[in-house]
Short mmCIF file of C-alpha atoms and ligand atoms in Angstrom, two decimals:
data_model
loop_
_atom_site.label_atom_id
_atom_site.label_comp_id
_atom_site.label_asym_id
_atom_site.label_seq_id
_atom_site.Cartn_x
_atom_site.Cartn_y
_atom_site.Cartn_z
CA MET A 1 219.51 33.12 58.12
CA GLN A 2 222.60 32.21 55.89
CA ASP A 3 223.78 34.63 57.74
CA LEU A 4 222.60 33.31 61.25
CA ALA A 5 223.86 29.73 60.06
CA ALA A 6 227.07 30.59 58.98
CA ALA A 7 227.88 32.84 62.60
CA LEU A 8 226.75 29.73 64.22
CA GLY A 9 228.86 27.35 62.57
CA LYS A 10 231.80 29.78 63.05
CA ARG A 11 231.24 29.82 66.54
CA LYS A 12 231.17 25.92 66.33
CA GLN A 13 234.60 25.47 64.71
CA GLN A 14 235.99 28.24 67.70
CA ARG A 15 234.49 25.74 70.27
CA LEU A 16 232.92 28.79 71.52
CA TYR A 17 229.14 27.71 70.51
CA ARG A 18 227.18 27.10 73.57
CA THR A 19 224.86 24.40 74.92
CA ARG A 20 222.16 23.99 77.46
CA ARG A 21 222.01 20.81 80.36
CA THR A 22 218.38 19.84 81.31
CA LEU A 23 218.59 18.93 85.44
CA GLU A 24 216.25 16.32 85.62
CA GLY A 25 215.67 16.98 89.70
CA ARG A 26 217.05 19.42 92.27
CA GLN A 27 220.06 21.61 92.53
CA SER A 28 223.04 20.48 94.78
CA VAL A 29 225.81 18.85 94.65
CA ARG A 30 224.44 15.44 92.88
CA VAL A 31 222.47 16.56 90.43
CA ARG A 32 220.59 14.57 87.75
CA MET A 33 221.02 14.27 83.72
CA ASP A 34 220.57 12.36 81.14
CA GLY A 35 219.30 9.54 83.51
CA ARG A 36 222.67 10.00 84.89
CA GLU A 37 223.52 11.42 88.43
CA PHE A 38 226.66 13.78 88.43
CA LEU A 39 228.51 15.53 91.25
CA SER A 40 228.31 19.38 90.05
CA PHE A 41 230.94 21.99 91.00
CA CYS A 42 229.28 24.76 89.53
CA SER A 43 226.44 25.86 90.60
CA ASN A 44 227.02 29.49 93.20
CA ASP A 45 224.12 27.96 94.78
CA TYR A 46 227.23 28.14 97.76
CA LEU A 47 225.63 27.28 101.17
CA GLY A 48 223.33 24.92 99.70
CA LEU A 49 219.96 27.10 100.62
CA ALA A 50 218.62 26.62 96.93
CA SER A 51 216.94 22.82 97.56
CA HIS A 52 216.98 23.26 102.28
CA PRO A 53 214.10 21.79 103.52
CA GLU A 54 213.16 25.24 105.32
CA VAL A 55 213.14 27.70 102.57
CA ILE A 56 211.15 24.79 99.87
CA ALA A 57 208.51 24.94 102.93
CA ALA A 58 208.71 28.38 103.30
CA LEU A 59 207.83 28.80 99.33
CA ARG A 60 205.40 26.16 99.61
CA GLU A 61 204.05 28.70 102.31
CA GLY A 62 203.59 31.62 100.79
CA ALA A 63 202.32 31.03 97.37
CA GLU A 64 199.85 29.30 99.69
CA ARG A 65 199.31 33.08 101.58
CA PHE A 66 199.90 35.35 98.91
CA GLY A 67 199.51 33.63 95.52
CA VAL A 68 201.88 32.37 92.72
CA GLY A 69 201.89 35.79 90.35
CA SER A 70 202.29 38.78 91.71
CA GLY A 71 200.40 40.53 89.32
CA ALA A 72 200.98 44.20 88.86
CA ALA A 73 204.43 45.94 89.61
CA HIS A 74 205.12 47.50 92.18
CA LEU A 75 204.56 50.63 91.74
CA ILE A 76 200.51 49.93 90.78
CA SER A 77 199.33 46.47 93.17
CA GLY A 78 202.23 43.91 92.89
CA HIS A 79 204.01 45.04 95.92
CA SER A 80 202.98 42.57 98.87
CA TYR A 81 203.45 42.63 102.80
CA ALA A 82 205.82 39.39 101.92
CA HIS A 83 208.53 41.61 100.05
CA GLN A 84 207.89 44.74 102.21
CA ALA A 85 209.21 42.26 105.26
CA LEU A 86 212.08 41.23 102.80
CA GLU A 87 213.12 44.80 101.92
CA GLU A 88 212.77 45.63 105.93
CA GLU A 89 214.54 42.23 106.62
CA LEU A 90 217.24 42.88 104.17
CA ALA A 91 218.70 46.86 104.98
CA ASP A 92 218.79 46.25 108.66
CA PHE A 93 221.28 42.99 107.78
CA VAL A 94 223.16 45.13 105.64
CA GLY A 95 222.92 48.18 107.89
CA ARG A 96 221.78 50.73 105.56
CA PRO A 97 218.40 52.99 106.00
CA ARG A 98 216.52 51.45 102.96
CA ALA A 99 216.91 48.49 100.94
CA LEU A 100 214.58 47.44 97.41
CA LEU A 101 214.25 44.52 95.38
CA PHE A 102 214.74 43.94 92.08
CA SER A 103 213.62 40.46 90.15
CA THR A 104 217.30 40.06 89.04
CA GLY A 105 220.47 41.72 90.25
CA TYR A 106 221.20 42.06 85.66
CA MET A 107 217.72 44.24 86.25
CA ALA A 108 218.93 46.36 89.50
CA ASN A 109 222.62 46.83 87.72
CA LEU A 110 220.89 48.15 84.92
CA GLY A 111 218.29 49.66 86.79
CA VAL A 112 220.71 51.99 89.36
CA VAL A 113 223.47 53.30 86.35
CA ALA A 114 220.59 54.61 84.15
CA ALA A 115 219.10 56.46 87.23
CA LEU A 116 221.74 57.89 88.56
CA CYS A 117 224.20 58.60 85.53
CA GLY A 118 223.47 60.27 82.20
CA ARG A 119 224.81 61.17 78.85
CA THR A 120 227.37 64.38 80.84
CA ASP A 121 228.31 61.82 83.07
CA SER A 122 230.84 59.08 83.27
CA VAL A 123 231.00 55.25 84.78
CA LEU A 124 234.09 53.58 85.52
CA GLU A 125 234.70 49.83 85.93
CA ASP A 126 237.10 47.54 86.37
CA ARG A 127 237.95 45.17 82.76
CA LEU A 128 236.89 42.13 84.09
CA ASN A 129 233.59 43.12 85.45
CA HIS A 130 230.21 41.47 85.41
CA ALA A 131 227.97 41.60 81.56
CA SER A 132 225.72 43.25 83.37
CA LEU A 133 227.78 46.49 84.45
CA LEU A 134 229.18 47.04 81.62
CA ASP A 135 225.39 46.92 79.72
CA ALA A 136 224.25 49.20 82.47
CA ALA A 137 227.14 51.87 81.32
CA ARG A 138 225.74 51.02 77.94
CA LEU A 139 222.27 51.59 78.43
CA SER A 140 222.90 55.50 81.25
CA GLY A 141 224.76 56.97 77.53
CA ALA A 142 227.41 58.10 79.61
CA ARG A 143 230.98 58.22 79.38
CA LEU A 144 232.39 54.09 80.05
CA MET A 145 236.07 54.61 81.53
CA ARG A 146 237.19 51.30 81.96
CA TYR A 147 240.35 50.53 83.94
CA ALA A 148 243.09 47.37 84.14
CA HIS A 149 241.72 45.02 86.78
CA GLY A 150 242.14 46.17 90.25
CA ASP A 151 244.96 49.22 89.49
CA MET A 152 244.22 52.06 91.63
CA GLY A 153 246.70 54.04 90.22
CA ALA A 154 244.82 54.14 87.13
CA LEU A 155 241.49 54.34 88.35
CA ALA A 156 242.53 57.45 89.48
CA ARG A 157 243.57 58.52 86.77
CA LYS A 158 240.49 58.15 85.20
CA LEU A 159 238.94 59.56 87.81
CA ALA A 160 241.20 62.95 87.46
CA LYS A 161 239.60 62.94 84.20
CA ALA A 162 235.53 62.19 83.94
CA PRO A 163 233.34 64.43 82.87
CA GLY A 164 230.33 64.93 84.75
CA GLN A 165 229.21 63.21 88.24
CA ALA A 166 231.21 59.87 87.82
CA LEU A 167 229.81 56.74 89.54
CA ILE A 168 232.81 54.01 90.32
CA ALA A 169 231.08 50.62 89.57
CA SER A 170 232.59 46.98 90.48
CA ASP A 171 232.08 43.66 91.94
CA ALA A 172 233.34 42.84 95.16
CA VAL A 173 234.59 39.36 94.45
CA PHE A 174 234.65 39.00 90.81
CA SER A 175 232.55 35.80 89.24
CA MET A 176 235.00 34.50 86.77
CA ASP A 177 238.39 34.89 89.05
CA GLY A 178 237.14 34.80 92.32
CA ASP A 179 239.23 37.15 93.92
CA ARG A 180 237.97 40.64 95.94
CA ALA A 181 238.21 44.29 95.06
CA PRO A 182 239.99 46.76 97.25
CA LEU A 183 236.84 48.84 98.22
CA GLY A 184 238.75 51.00 101.07
CA GLU A 185 240.77 51.83 98.31
CA MET A 186 237.99 52.26 96.13
CA GLN A 187 235.69 54.26 98.46
CA ALA A 188 238.55 56.63 99.47
CA LEU A 189 238.93 57.14 95.75
CA ALA A 190 235.30 57.75 95.66
CA ARG A 191 234.95 60.45 98.08
CA ARG A 192 237.54 62.42 96.90
CA HIS A 193 235.99 62.96 93.75
CA ALA A 194 232.83 63.19 95.34
CA ALA A 195 231.59 60.23 93.10
CA TRP A 196 229.12 57.27 93.43
CA LEU A 197 230.47 53.94 94.47
CA LEU A 198 227.74 51.36 93.11
CA VAL A 199 229.29 47.62 94.86
CA ASP A 200 227.97 43.81 93.32
CA ASP A 201 228.31 41.96 95.97
CA ALA A 202 227.20 38.94 94.25
CA HIS A 203 229.17 36.39 95.08
CA GLY A 204 230.23 37.96 98.58
CA PHE A 205 226.82 38.28 99.71
CA GLY A 206 225.80 35.43 102.55
CA VAL A 207 229.25 33.77 102.01
CA LEU A 208 231.65 36.39 103.50
CA GLY A 209 231.99 39.03 105.82
CA GLU A 210 230.75 38.66 109.79
CA GLN A 211 226.91 36.70 109.56
CA GLY A 212 227.89 36.40 105.66
CA ARG A 213 226.94 39.99 105.26
CA GLY A 214 229.06 40.38 102.24
CA TRP A 215 233.07 41.51 101.42
CA CYS A 216 230.74 45.17 100.87
CA CYS A 217 229.77 46.13 104.40
CA GLU A 218 233.35 43.54 105.52
CA GLN A 219 235.76 46.20 104.00
CA LEU A 220 233.74 49.35 104.33
CA GLY A 221 231.01 48.86 107.35
CA ALA A 222 227.50 50.40 106.62
CA GLY A 223 228.80 52.46 104.25
CA ALA A 224 228.32 56.28 103.30
CA ASP A 225 225.36 58.08 101.79
CA ASN A 226 228.00 57.92 98.06
CA LEU A 227 228.07 54.10 98.63
CA VAL A 228 225.68 52.06 96.80
CA LEU A 229 225.20 47.87 97.05
CA MET A 230 223.29 45.58 95.67
CA ALA A 231 223.75 41.86 95.92
CA THR A 232 221.57 38.99 94.55
CA LEU A 233 219.59 36.53 96.17
CA GLY A 234 220.17 33.37 93.73
CA LYS A 235 223.40 32.58 94.68
CA ALA A 236 224.26 32.16 98.11
CA LEU A 237 221.03 32.69 99.10
CA GLY A 238 219.63 30.29 97.71
CA THR A 239 216.04 31.70 95.84
CA PHE A 240 215.75 34.55 93.05
CA GLY A 241 216.31 38.16 92.44
CA ALA A 242 218.55 40.63 93.85
CA PHE A 243 218.43 43.92 96.07
CA VAL A 244 219.40 47.19 95.91
CA ALA A 245 220.65 49.17 99.71
CA GLY A 246 221.38 52.50 100.85
CA SER A 247 219.84 55.99 102.05
CA GLU A 248 216.96 56.51 101.75
CA ALA A 249 217.65 59.61 99.42
CA LEU A 250 218.65 57.15 97.00
CA ILE A 251 216.12 54.27 97.23
CA GLU A 252 213.58 56.71 97.09
CA THR A 253 215.15 58.28 93.16
CA LEU A 254 215.65 54.51 91.97
CA ILE A 255 211.44 54.16 92.99
CA GLN A 256 211.39 57.44 90.83
CA GLN A 257 213.20 56.26 88.01
CA ALA A 258 214.81 53.22 87.80
CA ARG A 259 213.24 51.67 84.55
CA THR A 260 214.45 48.48 85.38
CA PHE A 261 212.12 48.67 89.06
CA ILE A 262 209.13 50.23 87.49
CA TYR A 263 208.69 48.78 84.46
CA THR A 264 208.11 45.29 84.92
CA THR A 265 205.95 42.63 86.92
CA ALA A 266 207.19 42.08 90.68
CA SER A 267 208.74 38.62 91.68
CA PRO A 268 206.25 36.49 92.78
CA PRO A 269 205.94 36.96 96.61
CA ALA A 270 205.93 34.08 97.70
CA LEU A 271 209.85 33.80 96.73
CA ALA A 272 209.71 37.02 98.76
CA TRP A 273 208.91 34.38 101.74
CA ALA A 274 210.93 31.81 100.89
CA THR A 275 214.51 34.87 100.70
CA ARG A 276 213.59 35.78 104.45
CA THR A 277 213.34 32.15 105.33
CA ALA A 278 217.00 31.64 103.50
CA LEU A 279 217.96 35.13 104.99
CA SER A 280 217.33 33.41 108.52
CA LEU A 281 219.50 30.98 107.74
CA VAL A 282 222.68 33.15 106.71
CA ARG A 283 222.07 35.01 109.65
CA ARG A 284 222.48 31.73 111.76
CA GLY A 285 225.17 30.49 108.89
CA ASP A 286 228.72 30.49 110.68
CA ALA A 287 228.60 26.29 110.27
CA LEU A 288 228.05 26.53 106.95
CA ARG A 289 229.95 29.14 106.48
CA ALA A 290 232.80 27.17 107.88
CA ALA A 291 232.79 24.52 106.07
CA LEU A 292 232.62 26.41 103.06
CA ASN A 293 236.31 27.53 104.29
CA ASP A 294 237.98 24.51 105.30
CA HIS A 295 236.41 23.04 101.97
CA ILE A 296 238.15 25.86 100.46
CA ASP A 297 241.20 25.25 102.33
CA TYR A 298 241.94 22.31 101.48
CA PHE A 299 241.42 22.05 97.61
CA ARG A 300 243.67 24.87 97.09
CA ARG A 301 246.24 23.01 99.73
CA CYS A 302 245.91 19.83 98.10
CA ALA A 303 245.42 21.16 94.30
CA ALA A 304 248.78 22.42 94.65
CA GLU A 305 250.10 19.60 96.64
CA LEU A 306 248.53 17.87 92.85
CA GLU A 307 250.64 21.29 91.04
CA LEU A 308 247.10 22.00 89.34
CA PRO A 309 246.75 25.46 87.84
CA LEU A 310 244.58 27.43 90.45
CA MET A 311 244.16 30.75 89.67
CA PRO A 312 244.88 33.00 92.74
CA SER A 313 241.81 32.78 94.53
CA SER A 314 240.75 32.28 98.34
CA THR A 315 236.30 32.73 97.24
CA ALA A 316 234.36 29.52 96.74
CA ILE A 317 234.83 30.35 93.37
CA GLN A 318 237.90 28.59 92.93
CA PRO A 319 239.41 29.10 88.52
CA LEU A 320 241.68 26.36 87.17
CA TRP A 321 243.74 28.01 84.33
CA VAL A 322 243.46 26.85 80.65
CA GLY A 323 244.08 28.90 78.04
CA GLU A 324 242.78 27.95 74.89
CA ALA A 325 239.16 27.73 74.81
CA GLY A 326 239.15 24.15 72.81
CA ARG A 327 241.21 22.72 75.77
CA ALA A 328 239.09 24.17 78.88
CA LEU A 329 236.70 21.97 76.48
CA ALA A 330 237.94 18.89 76.35
CA LEU A 331 239.07 19.43 80.53
CA SER A 332 235.73 19.96 80.67
CA GLU A 333 234.73 16.66 78.93
CA ALA A 334 236.70 14.29 80.34
CA LEU A 335 235.40 15.31 83.97
CA ARG A 336 232.05 14.62 83.02
CA ARG A 337 233.36 11.06 81.77
CA ARG A 338 233.94 10.76 85.10
CA ASN A 339 230.35 12.16 86.22
CA LEU A 340 231.48 15.48 87.16
CA LEU A 341 230.10 18.65 86.76
CA VAL A 342 231.96 21.65 85.73
CA THR A 343 231.82 24.50 84.01
CA ALA A 344 234.26 25.81 80.93
CA ILE A 345 234.48 29.54 80.87
CA ARG A 346 235.47 30.51 77.12
CA PRO A 347 235.23 34.18 75.80
CA PRO A 348 233.60 36.34 75.71
CA THR A 349 232.98 35.71 78.79
CA VAL A 350 236.68 36.02 79.44
CA ALA A 351 239.43 37.40 77.64
CA ARG A 352 240.80 35.32 74.71
CA GLY A 353 243.75 32.77 76.13
CA ALA A 354 241.69 33.27 78.80
CA ALA A 355 239.34 30.27 78.85
CA ARG A 356 239.19 28.06 81.78
CA LEU A 357 237.46 25.63 83.96
CA ARG A 358 235.38 28.10 87.23
CA LEU A 359 234.60 25.29 89.73
CA THR A 360 232.78 26.70 92.68
CA LEU A 361 232.70 24.94 96.27
CA SER A 362 229.98 24.70 98.43
CA ALA A 363 229.26 23.90 102.37
CA ALA A 364 227.46 20.94 100.98
CA HIS A 365 229.82 19.18 99.79
CA ARG A 366 231.63 16.66 101.28
CA ARG A 367 235.63 16.06 101.69
CA ASP A 368 235.38 12.46 99.93
CA GLN A 369 233.84 14.72 97.63
CA LEU A 370 236.52 16.59 96.90
CA ASP A 371 238.33 13.96 96.83
CA CYS A 372 236.30 12.56 93.87
CA LEU A 373 236.74 16.09 92.38
CA LEU A 374 240.80 16.96 92.69
CA GLN A 375 241.88 12.97 91.77
CA ALA A 376 239.51 13.57 88.43
CA LEU A 377 241.36 17.07 87.38
CA ALA A 378 244.58 15.27 87.63
CA ASP A 379 243.43 12.63 85.32
CA SER A 380 241.40 15.17 82.87
CA LEU A 381 244.93 17.13 83.09
CA ARG A 382 246.92 14.50 81.82
CA GLU A 383 244.46 13.30 79.61
CA CYS A 384 244.53 16.76 77.69
CA GLY A 385 248.30 17.68 77.45
CA ASP A 386 249.80 19.75 79.02
CA ASP A 387 248.82 23.52 78.04
CA ASP A 388 251.06 24.83 75.06
C1 PLP B 1 225.75 36.80 89.04
C2 PLP B 1 225.45 37.92 88.45
C3 PLP B 1 225.24 39.14 88.28
C4 PLP B 1 223.47 38.75 87.97
O1 PLP B 1 222.18 38.92 89.31
P1 PLP B 1 220.63 37.80 88.39
O2 PLP B 1 220.39 38.06 89.42
O3 PLP B 1 221.28 36.37 87.99
O4 PLP B 1 220.36 38.73 86.84
C5 PLP B 1 225.53 40.59 88.70
N1 PLP B 1 226.67 40.05 88.98
C6 PLP B 1 227.46 39.56 89.40
C7 PLP B 1 228.59 39.83 89.53
C8 PLP B 1 227.12 38.63 89.24
O5 PLP B 1 227.41 37.83 89.08
#
């Protein structure tokens, strides 16, 4: 116990201590906390679907029709018509033969990698991949080979030396940087080395590409049999969960072997029912995506005029470079005093000295709210001093 307390104390001293905030109402661009209203720029609800009336109505209807709990794992008696229908719609949407639901994106990544790779194999990962992909490689027991961010030369060199069956895994849109992976080049390398390519499109699905099919579909189309697409439903779709899409044989293999699919209770069918509605809103969501893209352009243009240190990203994830963890925290607090909610991203989520504010934009924001953010950022940066 003393060790724990000492470690916690050290974390606080280093300004790396993390705490939760309790929202008192809906997830939206305006949230209530501590009896106050804040303008939020830190959710992944990029299209504002988390509190969309049609999605809420579908969840309610789903609960009436299917109950709340699924009662069992998918392979026992937990797989409902709602799950089945959603899987078919997702597969159709991304143009792959099959799709399989997982309870979360984290579990999907763990399940896929451990089902496809074992001790004698190798998993190649971008250094900036999401924690779940790194943990997935570790869980599989395969050799983890990490390459410098976006460096296809480094990936090619590592692939040439990779033992056993190789699997390349990458975020499609990097979660803390907002930039995109060169999936075309990755797929060419994967094909040349008969490797799997696992693409995690958590931040592209719903917002990028035609009809919001994501960065993976945009870059690779329907994809070859070595392509494994994973996307989450808790971000742009505004609900919860994740799915993996791929070939018939891949999905059947996951049903037999992905332990995070097999040994867990199926997510509530009502949620799948709500997600069907969210998916249909995404499919006809061109206006939402256009609004989001307008916001991104406007925000970047104004930020450049104000000389804000934005990182190079053209997605809804717009990180503002800070560097030192303590300063990132101070900036986040300065924004909070101005009724703005923006999270400081600190190590170990990002490398030491690479702390930042991770700003996320949503189609649900309004232009004047962006103006408010821009002004507050400029003021807070001034208040917290220049970076050193
Ligand atoms: C959020 C996220 C996940 C995890 O998905 P959950 O459904 O929240 O568990 C996986 N990969 C990336 C890149 C993510 O951003």
